[in-house]
Amino acid sequence: MTIQRFDDEDALAAALATRVLEAIVANPELVLGLPTGRTPLAFYRELRERSGDWSKVRTFNLDEFVGVDGDHPGSYRAFMQSELFDHVSIDPANIGMLDGRAPDLKAECRRYEAAIADADGIDLQILGIGANGHIGFNEPADGLCAHTHIAELEQKSREANAQLFGGDWTAVPGRALSMGMATILGARNIVLMATGQEKADAVYQMIEGLITPQVPASFLQVHPRVTVMLDAKAAIRLKPDTAR
Ligand code: F6R
């Protein structure tokens, strides 16, 4: 893992936006994996404010709530439209999102895996991390799913998303569709970003701990091209010279 430290989340977001836009210049047909959440807000703001040719870029989001229509303000589709897609020159046909309202959710998961394979895989997967070490909605468990699947959400994860549902965590769906660990680890390059002290323990376990399904992000240790971008608070438990 390559560890990059930044003074604050704005500096991190600027550096990540630069990396993504340079990757698009190098490969206009870049296939990007994208997260939602609080952490990438500054990164999406940077992308909105800078020019880039998104016309041939393809994207696949990590996850979506079950039972929530793309028009619902709590959906990750709505989040992505307002934070990024409505502001850049991306072709709507090139936006990959899971449909949480699909009549057959297992078939929807298979469709998504096939769409990623048809795109020849993900070139650059951007990730956030949950305070419990989850990535996507791969929650700590005795075992993890390899491929895109229906995930049961922990209360903590629902609470973390309550803002999207009027501040009421019980209104947050209890299930989501999520890329699995093999889907994520299949990306050719991965960047995980974490900011804030509430992520410091998860970041420490991800980098310094054993590989365990109780910390799903720890599986990133097996991937050959992972960059972990941290602000000072998220890096607080790491030794100053931690870099691998
Ligand atoms: C979101 C996702 C989640 C978040 C994680 C961190 O698409 O896959 O794994 O990245 O829950 O969320 P924030 O950034 O809100 O702390």
PDB file of N, CA, C and O in Angstrom, residues 123-181:
ATOM      1  N   ASP A 123     -10.779   0.520 -14.083  1.00  0.00           N
ATOM      2  CA  ASP A 123      -9.381   0.976 -14.104  1.00  0.00           C
ATOM      3  C   ASP A 123      -8.980   1.568 -12.759  1.00  0.00           C
ATOM      4  O   ASP A 123      -7.871   1.346 -12.289  1.00  0.00           O
ATOM      5  N   LEU A 124      -9.869   2.374 -12.191  1.00  0.00           N
ATOM      6  CA  LEU A 124      -9.529   3.081 -10.953  1.00  0.00           C
ATOM      7  C   LEU A 124     -10.754   3.099 -10.056  1.00  0.00           C
ATOM      8  O   LEU A 124     -11.767   3.713 -10.392  1.00  0.00           O
ATOM      9  N   GLN A 125     -10.648   2.403  -8.940  1.00  0.00           N
ATOM     10  CA  GLN A 125     -11.755   2.337  -7.976  1.00  0.00           C
ATOM     11  C   GLN A 125     -11.451   3.284  -6.826  1.00  0.00           C
ATOM     12  O   GLN A 125     -10.420   3.156  -6.155  1.00  0.00           O
ATOM     13  N   ILE A 126     -12.339   4.231  -6.589  1.00  0.00           N
ATOM     14  CA  ILE A 126     -12.207   5.139  -5.445  1.00  0.00           C
ATOM     15  C   ILE A 126     -13.087   4.601  -4.320  1.00  0.00           C
ATOM     16  O   ILE A 126     -14.244   4.233  -4.560  1.00  0.00           O
ATOM     17  N   LEU A 127     -12.556   4.586  -3.115  1.00  0.00           N
ATOM     18  CA  LEU A 127     -13.291   4.056  -1.966  1.00  0.00           C
ATOM     19  C   LEU A 127     -13.250   5.030  -0.795  1.00  0.00           C
ATOM     20  O   LEU A 127     -12.262   5.737  -0.601  1.00  0.00           O
ATOM     21  N   GLY A 128     -14.315   4.995   0.011  1.00  0.00           N
ATOM     22  CA  GLY A 128     -14.253   5.512   1.365  1.00  0.00           C
ATOM     23  C   GLY A 128     -14.162   4.314   2.298  1.00  0.00           C
ATOM     24  O   GLY A 128     -14.095   3.168   1.864  1.00  0.00           O
ATOM     25  N   ILE A 129     -14.186   4.574   3.603  1.00  0.00           N
ATOM     26  CA  ILE A 129     -14.159   3.473   4.582  1.00  0.00           C
ATOM     27  C   ILE A 129     -15.115   3.819   5.719  1.00  0.00           C
ATOM     28  O   ILE A 129     -15.180   4.983   6.153  1.00  0.00           O
ATOM     29  N   GLY A 130     -15.858   2.829   6.180  1.00  0.00           N
ATOM     30  CA  GLY A 130     -16.717   3.038   7.337  1.00  0.00           C
ATOM     31  C   GLY A 130     -15.894   3.007   8.616  1.00  0.00           C
ATOM     32  O   GLY A 130     -14.807   2.416   8.660  1.00  0.00           O
ATOM     33  N   ALA A 131     -16.419   3.603   9.675  1.00  0.00           N
ATOM     34  CA  ALA A 131     -15.721   3.580  10.967  1.00  0.00           C
ATOM     35  C   ALA A 131     -15.574   2.142  11.473  1.00  0.00           C
ATOM     36  O   ALA A 131     -14.716   1.856  12.310  1.00  0.00           O
ATOM     37  N   ASN A 132     -16.388   1.227  10.945  1.00  0.00           N
ATOM     38  CA  ASN A 132     -16.279  -0.184  11.325  1.00  0.00           C
ATOM     39  C   ASN A 132     -15.419  -0.978  10.339  1.00  0.00           C
ATOM     40  O   ASN A 132     -15.359  -2.206  10.406  1.00  0.00           O
ATOM     41  N   GLY A 133     -14.782  -0.280   9.397  1.00  0.00           N
ATOM     42  CA  GLY A 133     -13.883  -0.953   8.455  1.00  0.00           C
ATOM     43  C   GLY A 133     -14.567  -1.456   7.198  1.00  0.00           C
ATOM     44  O   GLY A 133     -13.950  -2.153   6.395  1.00  0.00           O
ATOM     45  N   HIS A 134     -15.842  -1.090   7.003  1.00  0.00           N
ATOM     46  CA  HIS A 134     -16.497  -1.582   5.776  1.00  0.00           C
ATOM     47  C   HIS A 134     -16.021  -0.813   4.552  1.00  0.00           C
ATOM     48  O   HIS A 134     -15.593   0.333   4.648  1.00  0.00           O
ATOM     49  N   ILE A 135     -16.090  -1.478   3.403  1.00  0.00           N
ATOM     50  CA  ILE A 135     -15.905  -0.807   2.112  1.00  0.00           C
ATOM     51  C   ILE A 135     -17.068  -1.224   1.229  1.00  0.00           C
ATOM     52  O   ILE A 135     -17.503  -2.369   1.271  1.00  0.00           O
ATOM     53  N   GLY A 136     -17.573  -0.275   0.419  1.00  0.00           N
ATOM     54  CA  GLY A 136     -18.877  -0.503  -0.170  1.00  0.00           C
ATOM     55  C   GLY A 136     -19.809  -0.778   0.994  1.00  0.00           C
ATOM     56  O   GLY A 136     -19.704  -0.148   2.047  1.00  0.00           O
ATOM     57  N   PHE A 137     -20.718  -1.735   0.825  1.00  0.00           N
ATOM     58  CA  PHE A 137     -21.505  -2.172   1.990  1.00  0.00           C
ATOM     59  C   PHE A 137     -21.105  -3.589   2.378  1.00  0.00           C
ATOM     60  O   PHE A 137     -21.930  -4.412   2.761  1.00  0.00           O
ATOM     61  N   ASN A 138     -19.812  -3.863   2.286  1.00  0.00           N
ATOM     62  CA  ASN A 138     -19.275  -5.118   2.790  1.00  0.00           C
ATOM     63  C   ASN A 138     -18.983  -4.889   4.264  1.00  0.00           C
ATOM     64  O   ASN A 138     -17.937  -4.339   4.636  1.00  0.00           O
ATOM     65  N   GLU A 139     -19.944  -5.302   5.089  1.00  0.00           N
ATOM     66  CA  GLU A 139     -19.869  -5.031   6.519  1.00  0.00           C
ATOM     67  C   GLU A 139     -19.036  -6.112   7.217  1.00  0.00           C
ATOM     68  O   GLU A 139     -18.939  -7.241   6.721  1.00  0.00           O
ATOM     69  N   PRO A 140     -18.453  -5.788   8.391  1.00  0.00           N
ATOM     70  CA  PRO A 140     -17.717  -6.810   9.143  1.00  0.00           C
ATOM     71  C   PRO A 140     -18.599  -8.040   9.373  1.00  0.00           C
ATOM     72  O   PRO A 140     -19.775  -7.908   9.727  1.00  0.00           O
ATOM     73  N   ALA A 141     -18.033  -9.227   9.142  1.00  0.00           N
ATOM     74  CA  ALA A 141     -18.802 -10.477   9.240  1.00  0.00           C
ATOM     75  C   ALA A 141     -17.827 -11.643   9.324  1.00  0.00           C
ATOM     76  O   ALA A 141     -16.614 -11.461   9.160  1.00  0.00           O
ATOM     77  N   ASP A 142     -18.374 -12.827   9.571  1.00  0.00           N
ATOM     78  CA  ASP A 142     -17.520 -14.020   9.586  1.00  0.00           C
ATOM     79  C   ASP A 142     -17.060 -14.386   8.185  1.00  0.00           C
ATOM     80  O   ASP A 142     -16.073 -15.095   7.996  1.00  0.00           O
ATOM     81  N   GLY A 143     -17.823 -13.933   7.196  1.00  0.00           N
ATOM     82  CA  GLY A 143     -17.446 -14.194   5.810  1.00  0.00           C
ATOM     83  C   GLY A 143     -17.949 -13.059   4.947  1.00  0.00           C
ATOM     84  O   GLY A 143     -18.886 -12.345   5.323  1.00  0.00           O
ATOM     85  N   LEU A 144     -17.307 -12.867   3.815  1.00  0.00           N
ATOM     86  CA  LEU A 144     -17.665 -11.755   2.923  1.00  0.00           C
ATOM     87  C   LEU A 144     -18.078 -12.307   1.567  1.00  0.00           C
ATOM     88  O   LEU A 144     -17.616 -13.378   1.159  1.00  0.00           O
ATOM     89  N   CYS A 145     -18.928 -11.562   0.867  1.00  0.00           N
ATOM     90  CA  CYS A 145     -19.370 -11.979  -0.473  1.00  0.00           C
ATOM     91  C   CYS A 145     -18.346 -11.535  -1.508  1.00  0.00           C
ATOM     92  O   CYS A 145     -17.820 -10.417  -1.433  1.00  0.00           O
ATOM     93  N   ALA A 146     -18.097 -12.389  -2.479  1.00  0.00           N
ATOM     94  CA  ALA A 146     -17.122 -12.050  -3.520  1.00  0.00           C
ATOM     95  C   ALA A 146     -17.701 -11.026  -4.494  1.00  0.00           C
ATOM     96  O   ALA A 146     -17.037 -10.052  -4.846  1.00  0.00           O
ATOM     97  N   HIS A 147     -18.930 -11.268  -4.923  1.00  0.00           N
ATOM     98  CA  HIS A 147     -19.456 -10.466  -6.032  1.00  0.00           C
ATOM     99  C   HIS A 147     -20.594  -9.561  -5.574  1.00  0.00           C
ATOM    100  O   HIS A 147     -20.965  -9.551  -4.396  1.00  0.00           O
ATOM    101  N   THR A 148     -21.134  -8.800  -6.511  1.00  0.00           N
ATOM    102  CA  THR A 148     -22.232  -7.878  -6.202  1.00  0.00           C
ATOM    103  C   THR A 148     -23.388  -8.660  -5.596  1.00  0.00           C
ATOM    104  O   THR A 148     -23.769  -9.723  -6.109  1.00  0.00           O
ATOM    105  N   HIS A 149     -23.934  -8.145  -4.506  1.00  0.00           N
ATOM    106  CA  HIS A 149     -24.864  -8.931  -3.700  1.00  0.00           C
ATOM    107  C   HIS A 149     -25.821  -8.019  -2.935  1.00  0.00           C
ATOM    108  O   HIS A 149     -25.634  -6.799  -2.891  1.00  0.00           O
ATOM    109  N   ILE A 150     -26.794  -8.661  -2.298  1.00  0.00           N
ATOM    110  CA  ILE A 150     -27.713  -7.946  -1.404  1.00  0.00           C
ATOM    111  C   ILE A 150     -27.077  -7.944  -0.018  1.00  0.00           C
ATOM    112  O   ILE A 150     -26.737  -9.003   0.504  1.00  0.00           O
ATOM    113  N   ALA A 151     -26.881  -6.757   0.553  1.00  0.00           N
ATOM    114  CA  ALA A 151     -26.208  -6.648   1.850  1.00  0.00           C
ATOM    115  C   ALA A 151     -27.192  -6.180   2.916  1.00  0.00           C
ATOM    116  O   ALA A 151     -28.003  -5.287   2.676  1.00  0.00           O
ATOM    117  N   GLU A 152     -27.087  -6.792   4.098  1.00  0.00           N
ATOM    118  CA  GLU A 152     -27.849  -6.322   5.264  1.00  0.00           C
ATOM    119  C   GLU A 152     -26.995  -5.245   5.928  1.00  0.00           C
ATOM    120  O   GLU A 152     -25.813  -5.459   6.183  1.00  0.00           O
ATOM    121  N   LEU A 153     -27.593  -4.101   6.221  1.00  0.00           N
ATOM    122  CA  LEU A 153     -26.807  -2.999   6.781  1.00  0.00           C
ATOM    123  C   LEU A 153     -26.828  -3.014   8.301  1.00  0.00           C
ATOM    124  O   LEU A 153     -27.865  -3.250   8.919  1.00  0.00           O
ATOM    125  N   GLU A 154     -25.669  -2.742   8.893  1.00  0.00           N
ATOM    126  CA  GLU A 154     -25.596  -2.592  10.343  1.00  0.00           C
ATOM    127  C   GLU A 154     -26.277  -1.286  10.747  1.00  0.00           C
ATOM    128  O   GLU A 154     -26.333  -0.328   9.963  1.00  0.00           O
ATOM    129  N   GLN A 155     -26.742  -1.250  11.986  1.00  0.00           N
ATOM    130  CA  GLN A 155     -27.392  -0.017  12.470  1.00  0.00           C
ATOM    131  C   GLN A 155     -26.462   1.188  12.308  1.00  0.00           C
ATOM    132  O   GLN A 155     -26.891   2.268  11.902  1.00  0.00           O
ATOM    133  N   LYS A 156     -25.154   0.980  12.599  1.00  0.00           N
ATOM    134  CA  LYS A 156     -24.188   2.080  12.481  1.00  0.00           C
ATOM    135  C   LYS A 156     -24.152   2.646  11.064  1.00  0.00           C
ATOM    136  O   LYS A 156     -24.043   3.848  10.860  1.00  0.00           O
ATOM    137  N   SER A 157     -24.235   1.750  10.096  1.00  0.00           N
ATOM    138  CA  SER A 157     -24.196   2.208   8.703  1.00  0.00           C
ATOM    139  C   SER A 157     -25.473   2.939   8.345  1.00  0.00           C
ATOM    140  O   SER A 157     -25.460   3.919   7.599  1.00  0.00           O
ATOM    141  N   ARG A 158     -26.597   2.475   8.897  1.00  0.00           N
ATOM    142  CA  ARG A 158     -27.860   3.183   8.638  1.00  0.00           C
ATOM    143  C   ARG A 158     -27.822   4.555   9.308  1.00  0.00           C
ATOM    144  O   ARG A 158     -28.240   5.550   8.726  1.00  0.00           O
ATOM    145  N   GLU A 159     -27.268   4.613  10.524  1.00  0.00           N
ATOM    146  CA  GLU A 159     -27.161   5.904  11.214  1.00  0.00           C
ATOM    147  C   GLU A 159     -26.274   6.864  10.413  1.00  0.00           C
ATOM    148  O   GLU A 159     -26.570   8.056  10.313  1.00  0.00           O
ATOM    149  N   ALA A 160     -25.205   6.314   9.831  1.00  0.00           N
ATOM    150  CA  ALA A 160     -24.278   7.158   9.075  1.00  0.00           C
ATOM    151  C   ALA A 160     -24.957   7.751   7.837  1.00  0.00           C
ATOM    152  O   ALA A 160     -24.504   8.766   7.301  1.00  0.00           O
ATOM    153  N   ASN A 161     -26.044   7.107   7.375  1.00  0.00           N
ATOM    154  CA  ASN A 161     -26.745   7.589   6.178  1.00  0.00           C
ATOM    155  C   ASN A 161     -28.048   8.316   6.502  1.00  0.00           C
ATOM    156  O   ASN A 161     -28.802   8.681   5.590  1.00  0.00           O
ATOM    157  N   ALA A 162     -28.320   8.522   7.807  1.00  0.00           N
ATOM    158  CA  ALA A 162     -29.607   9.082   8.222  1.00  0.00           C
ATOM    159  C   ALA A 162     -29.880  10.457   7.616  1.00  0.00           C
ATOM    160  O   ALA A 162     -31.024  10.792   7.297  1.00  0.00           O
ATOM    161  N   GLN A 163     -28.794  11.215   7.434  1.00  0.00           N
ATOM    162  CA  GLN A 163     -28.942  12.577   6.886  1.00  0.00           C
ATOM    163  C   GLN A 163     -29.683  12.563   5.539  1.00  0.00           C
ATOM    164  O   GLN A 163     -30.430  13.484   5.232  1.00  0.00           O
ATOM    165  N   LEU A 164     -29.464  11.503   4.755  1.00  0.00           N
ATOM    166  CA  LEU A 164     -30.119  11.406   3.440  1.00  0.00           C
ATOM    167  C   LEU A 164     -31.614  11.112   3.569  1.00  0.00           C
ATOM    168  O   LEU A 164     -32.364  11.218   2.605  1.00  0.00           O
ATOM    169  N   PHE A 165     -32.031  10.690   4.777  1.00  0.00           N
ATOM    170  CA  PHE A 165     -33.428  10.277   4.983  1.00  0.00           C
ATOM    171  C   PHE A 165     -34.055  11.080   6.129  1.00  0.00           C
ATOM    172  O   PHE A 165     -34.654  10.522   7.042  1.00  0.00           O
ATOM    173  N   GLY A 166     -33.862  12.378   6.089  1.00  0.00           N
ATOM    174  CA  GLY A 166     -34.502  13.282   7.049  1.00  0.00           C
ATOM    175  C   GLY A 166     -33.975  13.129   8.466  1.00  0.00           C
ATOM    176  O   GLY A 166     -34.676  13.504   9.429  1.00  0.00           O
ATOM    177  N   GLY A 167     -32.776  12.593   8.641  1.00  0.00           N
ATOM    178  CA  GLY A 167     -32.171  12.487   9.960  1.00  0.00           C
ATOM    179  C   GLY A 167     -32.648  11.292  10.778  1.00  0.00           C
ATOM    180  O   GLY A 167     -32.235  11.119  11.922  1.00  0.00           O
ATOM    181  N   ASP A 168     -33.504  10.450  10.185  1.00  0.00           N
ATOM    182  CA  ASP A 168     -34.093   9.321  10.913  1.00  0.00           C
ATOM    183  C   ASP A 168     -33.467   8.012  10.423  1.00  0.00           C
ATOM    184  O   ASP A 168     -33.742   7.563   9.309  1.00  0.00           O
ATOM    185  N   TRP A 169     -32.623   7.394  11.261  1.00  0.00           N
ATOM    186  CA  TRP A 169     -31.903   6.219  10.773  1.00  0.00           C
ATOM    187  C   TRP A 169     -32.851   5.065  10.477  1.00  0.00           C
ATOM    188  O   TRP A 169     -32.553   4.221   9.626  1.00  0.00           O
ATOM    189  N   THR A 170     -34.015   5.037  11.155  1.00  0.00           N
ATOM    190  CA  THR A 170     -34.943   3.922  10.894  1.00  0.00           C
ATOM    191  C   THR A 170     -35.582   4.053   9.506  1.00  0.00           C
ATOM    192  O   THR A 170     -36.141   3.092   8.983  1.00  0.00           O
ATOM    193  N   ALA A 171     -35.498   5.254   8.923  1.00  0.00           N
ATOM    194  CA  ALA A 171     -36.017   5.440   7.560  1.00  0.00           C
ATOM    195  C   ALA A 171     -35.009   4.978   6.503  1.00  0.00           C
ATOM    196  O   ALA A 171     -35.353   4.840   5.323  1.00  0.00           O
ATOM    197  N   VAL A 172     -33.770   4.745   6.932  1.00  0.00           N
ATOM    198  CA  VAL A 172     -32.743   4.276   5.989  1.00  0.00           C
ATOM    199  C   VAL A 172     -32.995   2.792   5.722  1.00  0.00           C
ATOM    200  O   VAL A 172     -33.147   2.015   6.678  1.00  0.00           O
ATOM    201  N   PRO A 173     -33.081   2.388   4.460  1.00  0.00           N
ATOM    202  CA  PRO A 173     -33.347   0.972   4.193  1.00  0.00           C
ATOM    203  C   PRO A 173     -32.354   0.065   4.917  1.00  0.00           C
ATOM    204  O   PRO A 173     -31.196   0.423   5.130  1.00  0.00           O
ATOM    205  N   GLY A 174     -32.819  -1.092   5.303  1.00  0.00           N
ATOM    206  CA  GLY A 174     -31.972  -2.053   6.005  1.00  0.00           C
ATOM    207  C   GLY A 174     -31.152  -2.915   5.068  1.00  0.00           C
ATOM    208  O   GLY A 174     -30.305  -3.698   5.515  1.00  0.00           O
ATOM    209  N   ARG A 175     -31.410  -2.752   3.764  1.00  0.00           N
ATOM    210  CA  ARG A 175     -30.654  -3.552   2.791  1.00  0.00           C
ATOM    211  C   ARG A 175     -30.139  -2.655   1.667  1.00  0.00           C
ATOM    212  O   ARG A 175     -30.735  -1.620   1.358  1.00  0.00           O
ATOM    213  N   ALA A 176     -29.046  -3.075   1.082  1.00  0.00           N
ATOM    214  CA  ALA A 176     -28.485  -2.362  -0.067  1.00  0.00           C
ATOM    215  C   ALA A 176     -27.928  -3.392  -1.043  1.00  0.00           C
ATOM    216  O   ALA A 176     -27.715  -4.556  -0.677  1.00  0.00           O
ATOM    217  N   LEU A 177     -27.719  -2.963  -2.270  1.00  0.00           N
ATOM    218  CA  LEU A 177     -26.947  -3.764  -3.224  1.00  0.00           C
ATOM    219  C   LEU A 177     -25.533  -3.205  -3.208  1.00  0.00           C
ATOM    220  O   LEU A 177     -25.348  -1.986  -3.182  1.00  0.00           O
ATOM    221  N   SER A 178     -24.558  -4.088  -3.201  1.00  0.00           N
ATOM    222  CA  SER A 178     -23.170  -3.619  -3.106  1.00  0.00           C
ATOM    223  C   SER A 178     -22.241  -4.492  -3.933  1.00  0.00           C
ATOM    224  O   SER A 178     -22.406  -5.715  -3.981  1.00  0.00           O
ATOM    225  N   MET A 179     -21.260  -3.840  -4.542  1.00  0.00           N
ATOM    226  CA  MET A 179     -20.159  -4.621  -5.105  1.00  0.00           C
ATOM    227  C   MET A 179     -19.586  -5.501  -3.992  1.00  0.00           C
ATOM    228  O   MET A 179     -19.597  -5.119  -2.820  1.00  0.00           O
ATOM    229  N   GLY A 180     -19.064  -6.655  -4.367  1.00  0.00           N
ATOM    230  CA  GLY A 180     -18.434  -7.538  -3.389  1.00  0.00           C
ATOM    231  C   GLY A 180     -16.929  -7.317  -3.332  1.00  0.00           C
ATOM    232  O   GLY A 180     -16.382  -6.438  -4.000  1.00  0.00           O
ATOM    233  N   MET A 181     -16.273  -8.116  -2.514  1.00  0.00           N
ATOM    234  CA  MET A 181     -14.835  -7.926  -2.331  1.00  0.00           C
ATOM    235  C   MET A 181     -14.059  -8.228  -3.605  1.00  0.00           C
ATOM    236  O   MET A 181     -13.094  -7.529  -3.932  1.00  0.00           O
TER     237      MET A 181
END
